[in-house]
GROMACS .gro file of C-alpha atoms in nm:
model
  459
    1UNK     CA    1   2.405  -0.912   0.358
    2UNK     CA    2   2.411  -0.707   0.048
    3UNK     CA    3   2.549  -0.366  -0.017
    4UNK     CA    4   2.296  -0.094   0.030
    5UNK     CA    5   2.434   0.225  -0.110
    6UNK     CA    6   2.129   0.429  -0.030
    7UNK     CA    7   2.062   0.320   0.321
    8UNK     CA    8   2.109   0.595   0.576
    9UNK     CA    9   2.157   0.530   0.943
   10UNK     CA   10   1.958   0.795   1.120
   11UNK     CA   11   2.105   1.132   1.059
   12UNK     CA   12   2.453   0.988   1.042
   13UNK     CA   13   2.686   0.970   0.752
   14UNK     CA   14   2.698   0.631   0.593
   15UNK     CA   15   2.980   0.515   0.374
   16UNK     CA   16   2.905   0.191   0.203
   17UNK     CA   17   3.215   0.020   0.078
   18UNK     CA   18   3.235  -0.174  -0.242
   19UNK     CA   19   3.208  -0.548  -0.229
   20UNK     CA   20   2.967  -0.765  -0.044
   21UNK     CA   21   2.847  -0.601   0.273
   22UNK     CA   22   2.862  -0.909   0.480
   23UNK     CA   23   2.785  -0.945   0.840
   24UNK     CA   24   2.955  -1.280   0.856
   25UNK     CA   25   3.071  -1.322   1.196
   26UNK     CA   26   2.960  -1.130   1.495
   27UNK     CA   27   3.112  -1.384   1.748
   28UNK     CA   28   3.150  -1.426   2.122
   29UNK     CA   29   3.003  -1.518   2.468
   30UNK     CA   30   2.935  -1.326   2.815
   31UNK     CA   31   2.724  -1.221   3.124
   32UNK     CA   32   2.649  -0.924   3.362
   33UNK     CA   33   2.437  -0.711   3.575
   34UNK     CA   34   2.342  -0.377   3.430
   35UNK     CA   35   2.649  -0.160   3.458
   36UNK     CA   36   2.508   0.150   3.298
   37UNK     CA   37   2.780   0.408   3.343
   38UNK     CA   38   2.723   0.731   3.524
   39UNK     CA   39   2.642   0.984   3.256
   40UNK     CA   40   2.942   1.183   3.159
   41UNK     CA   41   3.181   1.001   3.386
   42UNK     CA   42   3.195   0.638   3.291
   43UNK     CA   43   3.525   0.652   3.110
   44UNK     CA   44   3.756   0.577   3.397
   45UNK     CA   45   4.130   0.592   3.350
   46UNK     CA   46   4.268   0.776   3.057
   47UNK     CA   47   4.576   0.683   2.867
   48UNK     CA   48   4.901   0.872   2.886
   49UNK     CA   49   5.029   1.093   2.610
   50UNK     CA   50   5.195   0.801   2.442
   51UNK     CA   51   4.852   0.663   2.361
   52UNK     CA   52   4.930   0.349   2.552
   53UNK     CA   53   4.676   0.222   2.798
   54UNK     CA   54   4.422   0.326   3.054
   55UNK     CA   55   4.547   0.532   3.340
   56UNK     CA   56   4.303   0.544   3.628
   57UNK     CA   57   4.198   0.907   3.672
   58UNK     CA   58   3.837   1.017   3.693
   59UNK     CA   59   3.720   1.132   3.352
   60UNK     CA   60   3.482   1.423   3.320
   61UNK     CA   61   3.287   1.532   3.017
   62UNK     CA   62   3.527   1.821   2.965
   63UNK     CA   63   3.818   1.578   2.932
   64UNK     CA   64   3.652   1.401   2.642
   65UNK     CA   65   3.650   1.500   2.278
   66UNK     CA   66   3.329   1.667   2.165
   67UNK     CA   67   3.293   1.446   1.861
   68UNK     CA   68   3.412   1.101   1.760
   69UNK     CA   69   3.371   0.867   1.464
   70UNK     CA   70   3.303   0.494   1.500
   71UNK     CA   71   3.338   0.241   1.216
   72UNK     CA   72   3.121  -0.065   1.161
   73UNK     CA   73   2.948  -0.261   0.888
   74UNK     CA   74   2.597  -0.350   0.789
   75UNK     CA   75   2.332  -0.402   1.058
   76UNK     CA   76   2.605  -0.389   1.322
   77UNK     CA   77   2.669  -0.025   1.230
   78UNK     CA   78   2.297   0.038   1.228
   79UNK     CA   79   2.275  -0.117   1.574
   80UNK     CA   80   2.543   0.115   1.710
   81UNK     CA   81   2.357   0.407   1.561
   82UNK     CA   82   2.047   0.315   1.762
   83UNK     CA   83   2.234   0.411   2.077
   84UNK     CA   84   2.428   0.720   1.974
   85UNK     CA   85   2.142   0.965   2.026
   86UNK     CA   86   2.051   0.823   2.369
   87UNK     CA   87   2.421   0.851   2.453
   88UNK     CA   88   2.445   1.210   2.336
   89UNK     CA   89   2.132   1.307   2.529
   90UNK     CA   90   2.272   1.150   2.846
   91UNK     CA   91   2.640   1.230   2.815
   92UNK     CA   92   2.686   1.504   2.557
   93UNK     CA   93   2.930   1.491   2.268
   94UNK     CA   94   2.859   1.383   1.914
   95UNK     CA   95   2.901   1.023   1.797
   96UNK     CA   96   2.907   0.961   1.423
   97UNK     CA   97   2.866   0.604   1.301
   98UNK     CA   98   3.028   0.535   0.966
   99UNK     CA   99   2.908   0.224   0.783
  100UNK     CA  100   3.158   0.059   0.549
  101UNK     CA  101   3.135  -0.273   0.365
  102UNK     CA  102   3.275  -0.555   0.579
  103UNK     CA  103   3.574  -0.652   0.368
  104UNK     CA  104   3.664  -0.290   0.294
  105UNK     CA  105   3.637  -0.190   0.657
  106UNK     CA  106   3.863  -0.472   0.767
  107UNK     CA  107   4.129  -0.380   0.513
  108UNK     CA  108   4.104  -0.008   0.584
  109UNK     CA  109   4.110  -0.040   0.961
  110UNK     CA  110   4.401  -0.281   0.973
  111UNK     CA  111   4.601  -0.061   0.739
  112UNK     CA  112   4.547   0.236   0.974
  113UNK     CA  113   4.667   0.028   1.267
  114UNK     CA  114   4.983  -0.071   1.083
  115UNK     CA  115   5.052   0.278   0.945
  116UNK     CA  116   4.972   0.459   1.271
  117UNK     CA  117   4.740   0.717   1.117
  118UNK     CA  118   4.391   0.763   0.980
  119UNK     CA  119   4.201   0.551   1.232
  120UNK     CA  120   3.861   0.641   1.378
  121UNK     CA  121   3.801   0.679   1.752
  122UNK     CA  122   3.667   0.324   1.769
  123UNK     CA  123   3.579   0.038   1.538
  124UNK     CA  124   3.410  -0.299   1.553
  125UNK     CA  125   3.638  -0.601   1.538
  126UNK     CA  126   3.527  -0.958   1.475
  127UNK     CA  127   3.648  -1.212   1.729
  128UNK     CA  128   3.792  -1.421   1.448
  129UNK     CA  129   4.031  -1.131   1.368
  130UNK     CA  130   4.097  -1.022   1.724
  131UNK     CA  131   4.422  -1.204   1.797
  132UNK     CA  132   4.586  -1.086   1.475
  133UNK     CA  133   4.467  -0.727   1.517
  134UNK     CA  134   4.582  -0.714   1.880
  135UNK     CA  135   4.915  -0.845   1.760
  136UNK     CA  136   4.965  -0.536   1.542
  137UNK     CA  137   5.030  -0.333   1.858
  138UNK     CA  138   4.798  -0.067   1.719
  139UNK     CA  139   4.514  -0.100   1.969
  140UNK     CA  140   4.478   0.083   2.300
  141UNK     CA  141   4.490  -0.110   2.623
  142UNK     CA  142   4.155  -0.042   2.794
  143UNK     CA  143   4.219  -0.258   3.100
  144UNK     CA  144   4.230   0.031   3.350
  145UNK     CA  145   3.902   0.174   3.228
  146UNK     CA  146   3.753  -0.174   3.226
  147UNK     CA  147   3.860  -0.235   3.585
  148UNK     CA  148   3.727   0.101   3.698
  149UNK     CA  149   3.392   0.038   3.532
  150UNK     CA  150   3.371  -0.300   3.708
  151UNK     CA  151   3.195  -0.470   3.420
  152UNK     CA  152   3.442  -0.734   3.303
  153UNK     CA  153   3.285  -1.027   3.488
  154UNK     CA  154   2.947  -0.936   3.345
  155UNK     CA  155   3.043  -1.056   2.998
  156UNK     CA  156   3.063  -1.415   2.876
  157UNK     CA  157   3.402  -1.539   2.989
  158UNK     CA  158   3.488  -1.704   2.659
  159UNK     CA  159   3.495  -1.367   2.481
  160UNK     CA  160   3.805  -1.233   2.653
  161UNK     CA  161   4.082  -1.467   2.538
  162UNK     CA  162   4.149  -1.322   2.192
  163UNK     CA  163   4.107  -0.967   2.325
  164UNK     CA  164   4.394  -0.994   2.572
  165UNK     CA  165   4.771  -1.002   2.543
  166UNK     CA  166   5.049  -0.970   2.801
  167UNK     CA  167   4.809  -0.855   3.071
  168UNK     CA  168   4.639  -0.592   2.855
  169UNK     CA  169   4.283  -0.587   2.722
  170UNK     CA  170   4.227  -0.438   2.378
  171UNK     CA  171   3.850  -0.441   2.315
  172UNK     CA  172   3.513  -0.455   2.487
  173UNK     CA  173   3.299  -0.756   2.391
  174UNK     CA  174   2.981  -0.684   2.202
  175UNK     CA  175   2.791  -0.982   2.070
  176UNK     CA  176   2.809  -1.355   2.027
  177UNK     CA  177   2.653  -1.578   1.765
  178UNK     CA  178   2.468  -1.870   1.923
  179UNK     CA  179   2.389  -2.078   1.616
  180UNK     CA  180   2.044  -2.162   1.487
  181UNK     CA  181   1.920  -2.332   1.172
  182UNK     CA  182   1.673  -2.091   1.011
  183UNK     CA  183   1.416  -2.257   0.787
  184UNK     CA  184   1.129  -2.161   0.560
  185UNK     CA  185   0.812  -2.286   0.726
  186UNK     CA  186   0.610  -2.274   0.404
  187UNK     CA  187   0.859  -2.484   0.204
  188UNK     CA  188   0.901  -2.740   0.477
  189UNK     CA  189   0.526  -2.777   0.522
  190UNK     CA  190   0.471  -2.818   0.148
  191UNK     CA  191   0.711  -3.113   0.144
  192UNK     CA  192   0.608  -3.274   0.471
  193UNK     CA  193   0.929  -3.193   0.656
  194UNK     CA  194   0.917  -3.115   1.026
  195UNK     CA  195   1.252  -2.954   1.123
  196UNK     CA  196   1.159  -2.959   1.490
  197UNK     CA  197   1.173  -3.340   1.481
  198UNK     CA  198   1.533  -3.342   1.353
  199UNK     CA  199   1.815  -3.413   1.599
  200UNK     CA  200   2.121  -3.493   1.385
  201UNK     CA  201   2.271  -3.382   1.054
  202UNK     CA  202   2.217  -3.732   0.914
  203UNK     CA  203   1.845  -3.702   0.992
  204UNK     CA  204   1.839  -3.358   0.828
  205UNK     CA  205   2.002  -3.500   0.515
  206UNK     CA  206   1.742  -3.778   0.508
  207UNK     CA  207   1.457  -3.527   0.537
  208UNK     CA  208   1.608  -3.331   0.250
  209UNK     CA  209   1.558  -3.629   0.021
  210UNK     CA  210   1.185  -3.545   0.023
  211UNK     CA  211   1.250  -3.234  -0.183
  212UNK     CA  212   1.221  -3.224  -0.565
  213UNK     CA  213   1.530  -3.174  -0.783
  214UNK     CA  214   1.484  -2.798  -0.820
  215UNK     CA  215   1.446  -2.742  -0.449
  216UNK     CA  216   1.742  -2.731  -0.209
  217UNK     CA  217   1.733  -2.785   0.164
  218UNK     CA  218   2.044  -2.576   0.231
  219UNK     CA  219   2.349  -2.411   0.076
  220UNK     CA  220   2.717  -2.511   0.085
  221UNK     CA  221   2.904  -2.200  -0.036
  222UNK     CA  222   3.255  -2.262  -0.160
  223UNK     CA  223   3.360  -1.923  -0.023
  224UNK     CA  224   3.257  -2.013   0.330
  225UNK     CA  225   3.339  -2.378   0.396
  226UNK     CA  226   3.553  -2.258   0.686
  227UNK     CA  227   3.252  -2.103   0.856
  228UNK     CA  228   3.053  -2.426   0.841
  229UNK     CA  229   3.357  -2.630   0.943
  230UNK     CA  230   3.438  -2.402   1.239
  231UNK     CA  231   3.076  -2.404   1.355
  232UNK     CA  232   3.056  -2.786   1.355
  233UNK     CA  233   3.412  -2.835   1.485
  234UNK     CA  234   3.338  -2.611   1.783
  235UNK     CA  235   3.012  -2.799   1.838
  236UNK     CA  236   3.225  -3.109   1.898
  237UNK     CA  237   3.459  -2.918   2.130
  238UNK     CA  238   3.736  -2.916   1.870
  239UNK     CA  239   4.032  -2.676   1.888
  240UNK     CA  240   4.227  -2.566   1.579
  241UNK     CA  241   4.545  -2.529   1.784
  242UNK     CA  242   4.652  -2.723   2.089
  243UNK     CA  243   4.741  -2.546   2.413
  244UNK     CA  244   5.108  -2.552   2.311
  245UNK     CA  245   5.030  -2.407   1.968
  246UNK     CA  246   5.042  -2.714   1.747
  247UNK     CA  247   4.812  -2.728   1.443
  248UNK     CA  248   4.517  -2.955   1.518
  249UNK     CA  249   4.278  -2.922   1.222
  250UNK     CA  250   4.345  -3.277   1.106
  251UNK     CA  251   4.207  -3.425   1.430
  252UNK     CA  252   3.939  -3.696   1.443
  253UNK     CA  253   3.679  -3.430   1.523
  254UNK     CA  254   3.777  -3.224   1.222
  255UNK     CA  255   3.762  -3.533   1.002
  256UNK     CA  256   3.415  -3.611   1.139
  257UNK     CA  257   3.298  -3.267   1.031
  258UNK     CA  258   3.456  -3.295   0.687
  259UNK     CA  259   3.278  -3.624   0.628
  260UNK     CA  260   2.939  -3.474   0.719
  261UNK     CA  261   2.991  -3.180   0.482
  262UNK     CA  262   3.086  -3.423   0.207
  263UNK     CA  263   2.774  -3.633   0.274
  264UNK     CA  264   2.561  -3.320   0.243
  265UNK     CA  265   2.724  -3.238  -0.090
  266UNK     CA  266   2.692  -3.591  -0.227
  267UNK     CA  267   2.328  -3.621  -0.118
  268UNK     CA  268   2.225  -3.353  -0.368
  269UNK     CA  269   2.022  -3.153  -0.115
  270UNK     CA  270   2.253  -2.851  -0.119
  271UNK     CA  271   2.325  -2.586  -0.379
  272UNK     CA  272   2.650  -2.390  -0.389
  273UNK     CA  273   2.569  -2.021  -0.422
  274UNK     CA  274   2.831  -1.777  -0.297
  275UNK     CA  275   2.722  -1.658   0.043
  276UNK     CA  276   2.605  -1.298   0.066
  277UNK     CA  277   2.565  -1.277  -0.313
  278UNK     CA  278   2.245  -1.143  -0.466
  279UNK     CA  279   2.160  -1.492  -0.595
  280UNK     CA  280   2.209  -1.627  -0.244
  281UNK     CA  281   1.952  -1.384  -0.103
  282UNK     CA  282   1.718  -1.443  -0.395
  283UNK     CA  283   1.720  -1.818  -0.327
  284UNK     CA  284   1.617  -1.765   0.035
  285UNK     CA  285   1.361  -1.503  -0.065
  286UNK     CA  286   1.199  -1.733  -0.320
  287UNK     CA  287   1.233  -2.035  -0.096
  288UNK     CA  288   1.434  -2.238  -0.349
  289UNK     CA  289   1.687  -2.276  -0.068
  290UNK     CA  290   1.486  -2.369   0.237
  291UNK     CA  291   1.724  -2.322   0.528
  292UNK     CA  292   2.056  -2.184   0.644
  293UNK     CA  293   2.259  -2.232   0.958
  294UNK     CA  294   2.418  -1.922   1.108
  295UNK     CA  295   2.460  -1.711   1.419
  296UNK     CA  296   2.161  -1.543   1.582
  297UNK     CA  297   2.260  -1.222   1.404
  298UNK     CA  298   2.133  -1.374   1.079
  299UNK     CA  299   1.779  -1.299   1.191
  300UNK     CA  300   1.851  -0.927   1.164
  301UNK     CA  301   1.997  -0.975   0.816
  302UNK     CA  302   1.697  -1.173   0.696
  303UNK     CA  303   1.460  -0.912   0.835
  304UNK     CA  304   1.654  -0.632   0.670
  305UNK     CA  305   1.698  -0.799   0.332
  306UNK     CA  306   1.389  -1.022   0.303
  307UNK     CA  307   1.129  -0.833   0.500
  308UNK     CA  308   0.844  -0.954   0.280
  309UNK     CA  309   0.904  -1.311   0.401
  310UNK     CA  310   0.818  -1.217   0.758
  311UNK     CA  311   0.627  -1.493   0.935
  312UNK     CA  312   0.746  -1.761   0.693
  313UNK     CA  313   1.061  -1.842   0.891
  314UNK     CA  314   1.133  -2.055   1.195
  315UNK     CA  315   1.452  -2.154   1.374
  316UNK     CA  316   1.577  -2.467   1.552
  317UNK     CA  317   1.897  -2.549   1.733
  318UNK     CA  318   2.160  -2.670   1.483
  319UNK     CA  319   2.149  -3.046   1.427
  320UNK     CA  320   2.391  -3.247   1.639
  321UNK     CA  321   2.692  -3.414   1.478
  322UNK     CA  322   2.582  -3.742   1.633
  323UNK     CA  323   2.283  -3.859   1.834
  324UNK     CA  324   2.294  -3.723   2.187
  325UNK     CA  325   2.564  -3.472   2.092
  326UNK     CA  326   2.574  -3.102   2.170
  327UNK     CA  327   2.351  -2.866   1.976
  328UNK     CA  328   2.527  -2.556   2.103
  329UNK     CA  329   2.789  -2.369   1.906
  330UNK     CA  330   2.882  -2.020   1.794
  331UNK     CA  331   2.923  -1.845   1.460
  332UNK     CA  332   3.064  -1.498   1.456
  333UNK     CA  333   3.070  -1.228   1.719
  334UNK     CA  334   3.226  -0.887   1.750
  335UNK     CA  335   3.383  -0.640   1.987
  336UNK     CA  336   3.458  -0.269   1.983
  337UNK     CA  337   3.814  -0.146   2.006
  338UNK     CA  338   4.003   0.186   2.028
  339UNK     CA  339   4.317   0.250   1.820
  340UNK     CA  340   4.627   0.348   2.017
  341UNK     CA  341   4.695   0.633   1.774
  342UNK     CA  342   4.396   0.849   1.873
  343UNK     CA  343   4.441   1.123   2.132
  344UNK     CA  344   4.348   1.068   2.494
  345UNK     CA  345   4.040   1.291   2.482
  346UNK     CA  346   3.913   1.104   2.177
  347UNK     CA  347   3.984   0.770   2.342
  348UNK     CA  348   3.800   0.872   2.657
  349UNK     CA  349   3.492   0.968   2.457
  350UNK     CA  350   3.513   0.642   2.265
  351UNK     CA  351   3.534   0.439   2.586
  352UNK     CA  352   3.246   0.636   2.736
  353UNK     CA  353   3.028   0.554   2.434
  354UNK     CA  354   3.140   0.188   2.430
  355UNK     CA  355   3.065   0.134   2.799
  356UNK     CA  356   2.728   0.311   2.769
  357UNK     CA  357   2.630   0.106   2.464
  358UNK     CA  358   2.773  -0.242   2.530
  359UNK     CA  359   2.776  -0.245   2.910
  360UNK     CA  360   2.403  -0.186   2.945
  361UNK     CA  361   2.146  -0.465   2.926
  362UNK     CA  362   1.886  -0.211   2.816
  363UNK     CA  363   2.089  -0.097   2.519
  364UNK     CA  364   2.200  -0.446   2.424
  365UNK     CA  365   1.834  -0.556   2.422
  366UNK     CA  366   1.746  -0.262   2.199
  367UNK     CA  367   2.005  -0.373   1.944
  368UNK     CA  368   1.893  -0.737   1.968
  369UNK     CA  369   1.527  -0.655   1.914
  370UNK     CA  370   1.590  -0.434   1.614
  371UNK     CA  371   1.875  -0.617   1.440
  372UNK     CA  372   1.919  -0.955   1.610
  373UNK     CA  373   2.261  -0.868   1.754
  374UNK     CA  374   2.275  -1.118   2.041
  375UNK     CA  375   2.456  -0.974   2.345
  376UNK     CA  376   2.767  -1.108   2.511
  377UNK     CA  377   2.642  -0.930   2.823
  378UNK     CA  378   2.496  -1.212   3.032
  379UNK     CA  379   2.264  -0.998   3.244
  380UNK     CA  380   2.066  -0.926   2.930
  381UNK     CA  381   1.966  -1.293   2.912
  382UNK     CA  382   1.729  -1.241   3.204
  383UNK     CA  383   1.526  -0.991   3.006
  384UNK     CA  384   1.164  -1.064   2.925
  385UNK     CA  385   1.248  -0.951   2.573
  386UNK     CA  386   1.384  -1.299   2.502
  387UNK     CA  387   1.045  -1.449   2.584
  388UNK     CA  388   0.852  -1.232   2.344
  389UNK     CA  389   0.700  -1.385   2.033
  390UNK     CA  390   0.901  -1.307   1.723
  391UNK     CA  391   0.675  -1.201   1.436
  392UNK     CA  392   0.940  -1.260   1.169
  393UNK     CA  393   0.991  -1.616   1.296
  394UNK     CA  394   0.622  -1.702   1.294
  395UNK     CA  395   0.563  -1.608   1.656
  396UNK     CA  396   0.844  -1.825   1.789
  397UNK     CA  397   1.016  -1.723   2.116
  398UNK     CA  398   1.356  -1.753   1.953
  399UNK     CA  399   1.542  -1.528   2.195
  400UNK     CA  400   1.498  -1.775   2.477
  401UNK     CA  401   1.642  -2.054   2.259
  402UNK     CA  402   1.956  -1.846   2.192
  403UNK     CA  403   1.984  -1.763   2.562
  404UNK     CA  404   1.973  -2.135   2.641
  405UNK     CA  405   2.240  -2.213   2.382
  406UNK     CA  406   2.481  -1.935   2.482
  407UNK     CA  407   2.605  -2.077   2.816
  408UNK     CA  408   2.661  -2.418   2.652
  409UNK     CA  409   2.896  -2.294   2.380
  410UNK     CA  410   3.239  -2.452   2.406
  411UNK     CA  411   3.540  -2.215   2.416
  412UNK     CA  412   3.748  -2.181   2.101
  413UNK     CA  413   4.113  -2.090   2.059
  414UNK     CA  414   4.162  -1.803   1.812
  415UNK     CA  415   4.523  -1.710   1.736
  416UNK     CA  416   4.714  -1.474   1.509
  417UNK     CA  417   4.719  -1.762   1.260
  418UNK     CA  418   4.343  -1.816   1.247
  419UNK     CA  419   4.331  -1.650   0.901
  420UNK     CA  420   4.565  -1.925   0.774
  421UNK     CA  421   4.319  -2.187   0.897
  422UNK     CA  422   4.042  -2.011   0.707
  423UNK     CA  423   4.241  -2.014   0.383
  424UNK     CA  424   4.354  -2.373   0.419
  425UNK     CA  425   4.010  -2.516   0.498
  426UNK     CA  426   3.846  -2.334   0.207
  427UNK     CA  427   4.118  -2.440  -0.035
  428UNK     CA  428   4.128  -2.809   0.044
  429UNK     CA  429   3.757  -2.853   0.113
  430UNK     CA  430   3.690  -2.728  -0.241
  431UNK     CA  431   3.900  -3.018  -0.364
  432UNK     CA  432   3.708  -3.249  -0.133
  433UNK     CA  433   3.372  -3.134  -0.267
  434UNK     CA  434   3.480  -3.194  -0.627
  435UNK     CA  435   3.609  -3.539  -0.539
  436UNK     CA  436   3.976  -3.455  -0.590
  437UNK     CA  437   4.050  -3.527  -0.224
  438UNK     CA  438   3.894  -3.754   0.034
  439UNK     CA  439   3.787  -3.593   0.363
  440UNK     CA  440   4.098  -3.739   0.527
  441UNK     CA  441   4.323  -3.602   0.255
  442UNK     CA  442   4.153  -3.262   0.280
  443UNK     CA  443   4.200  -3.214   0.654
  444UNK     CA  444   4.556  -3.350   0.639
  445UNK     CA  445   4.646  -3.114   0.355
  446UNK     CA  446   4.485  -2.819   0.531
  447UNK     CA  447   4.675  -2.891   0.851
  448UNK     CA  448   5.007  -2.927   0.667
  449UNK     CA  449   4.948  -2.599   0.482
  450UNK     CA  450   4.886  -2.412   0.809
  451UNK     CA  451   5.192  -2.572   0.970
  452UNK     CA  452   5.412  -2.481   0.674
  453UNK     CA  453   5.294  -2.120   0.658
  454UNK     CA  454   5.309  -2.053   1.031
  455UNK     CA  455   5.615  -2.256   1.127
  456UNK     CA  456   5.410  -2.453   1.378
  457UNK     CA  457   5.422  -2.823   1.454
  458UNK     CA  458   5.142  -3.064   1.370
  459UNK     CA  459   4.960  -3.204   1.672
   0.00000   0.00000   0.00000
């Protein structure tokens, strides 16, 4: 998504950071009943004065701070803001949502965790960053509150791994990103392409050959090869690290993905615009790029940025890597976390707001319908809202497709060294795309780079 320096979220203060306001990656997976907290008392155990973890006492409204600030970016921040007034009406207090550009928010929040000062009451945290942020020691253990609320088993199980360490839990899951391939219906129809008939990436590449030279089927952005790689690698059940921590991104599955991405590049059906750039959005708006594969959250971005294309889009499950293969995978997903440095009364209010917002099927559905933020709360999947026709997607019942994909998503092992994988894949896949490395050389070089920089063994 693009920066929007004038966009206000309700009556709340919005700070839009410089740089691309990307919503890359809201990631996860979960399930539940509807654990709507008791107004004014949902925040179970409080922490002790050291700011450590949840205690276990009964929290009352008077024990919570009267006002708190929560950080987020783009439509995710807007989604949180949808629930703050209902929260305030039910529970009191004042919740202020501050919107900051994605990259700036990440840098700013992590620096507050490391310095021990300046953090908000709560902030969103992408699952891809979770292990490294938890490792800072700057997040509050919410496990006692989570246990008291009784909502943990209501979220997709695969979300919890990167949020936990040494028996503690350091965030509440928010959304996952069941992947879909969004496509322009008008462009496809004009060139006699039926995306719904496509099963595999090879078939999709073949269909793309029907397009003229100035028309692209999709985009391969050099700043986001890792996102495409991770999405396809997970689709195959690949793991970047083995259970004993060895680097595994040079595996046969990873090589299979690299070869597909190279075939897409060599086929000439893909352009290479930087993702989230203005030219990237323009290409989708004008239809000169006819499709993109991303998490379900992309629907909210397209609606927000390209509203005048409503009705001209459709979505299919992502093509399989091979015939008969899985068409379920995840891209992105976020959680909400509380810094250890904030006072207990602030933390209690933050937890109360988090549980009210993320632990309720009703509120998760509200955020999904407005901004496409697909819940990690499994009870929400039973909602009739997922069976409603989606006007932006040409009347398609897309929510039900995402709900079918979500339980099929393979788990994925994020670690504190996931950022090194991101850097290595982008670096060496650029060489692969230019022909300076073969796919085998690219995945081998990426794996060696991660091993060297993290002092891990190669699998």
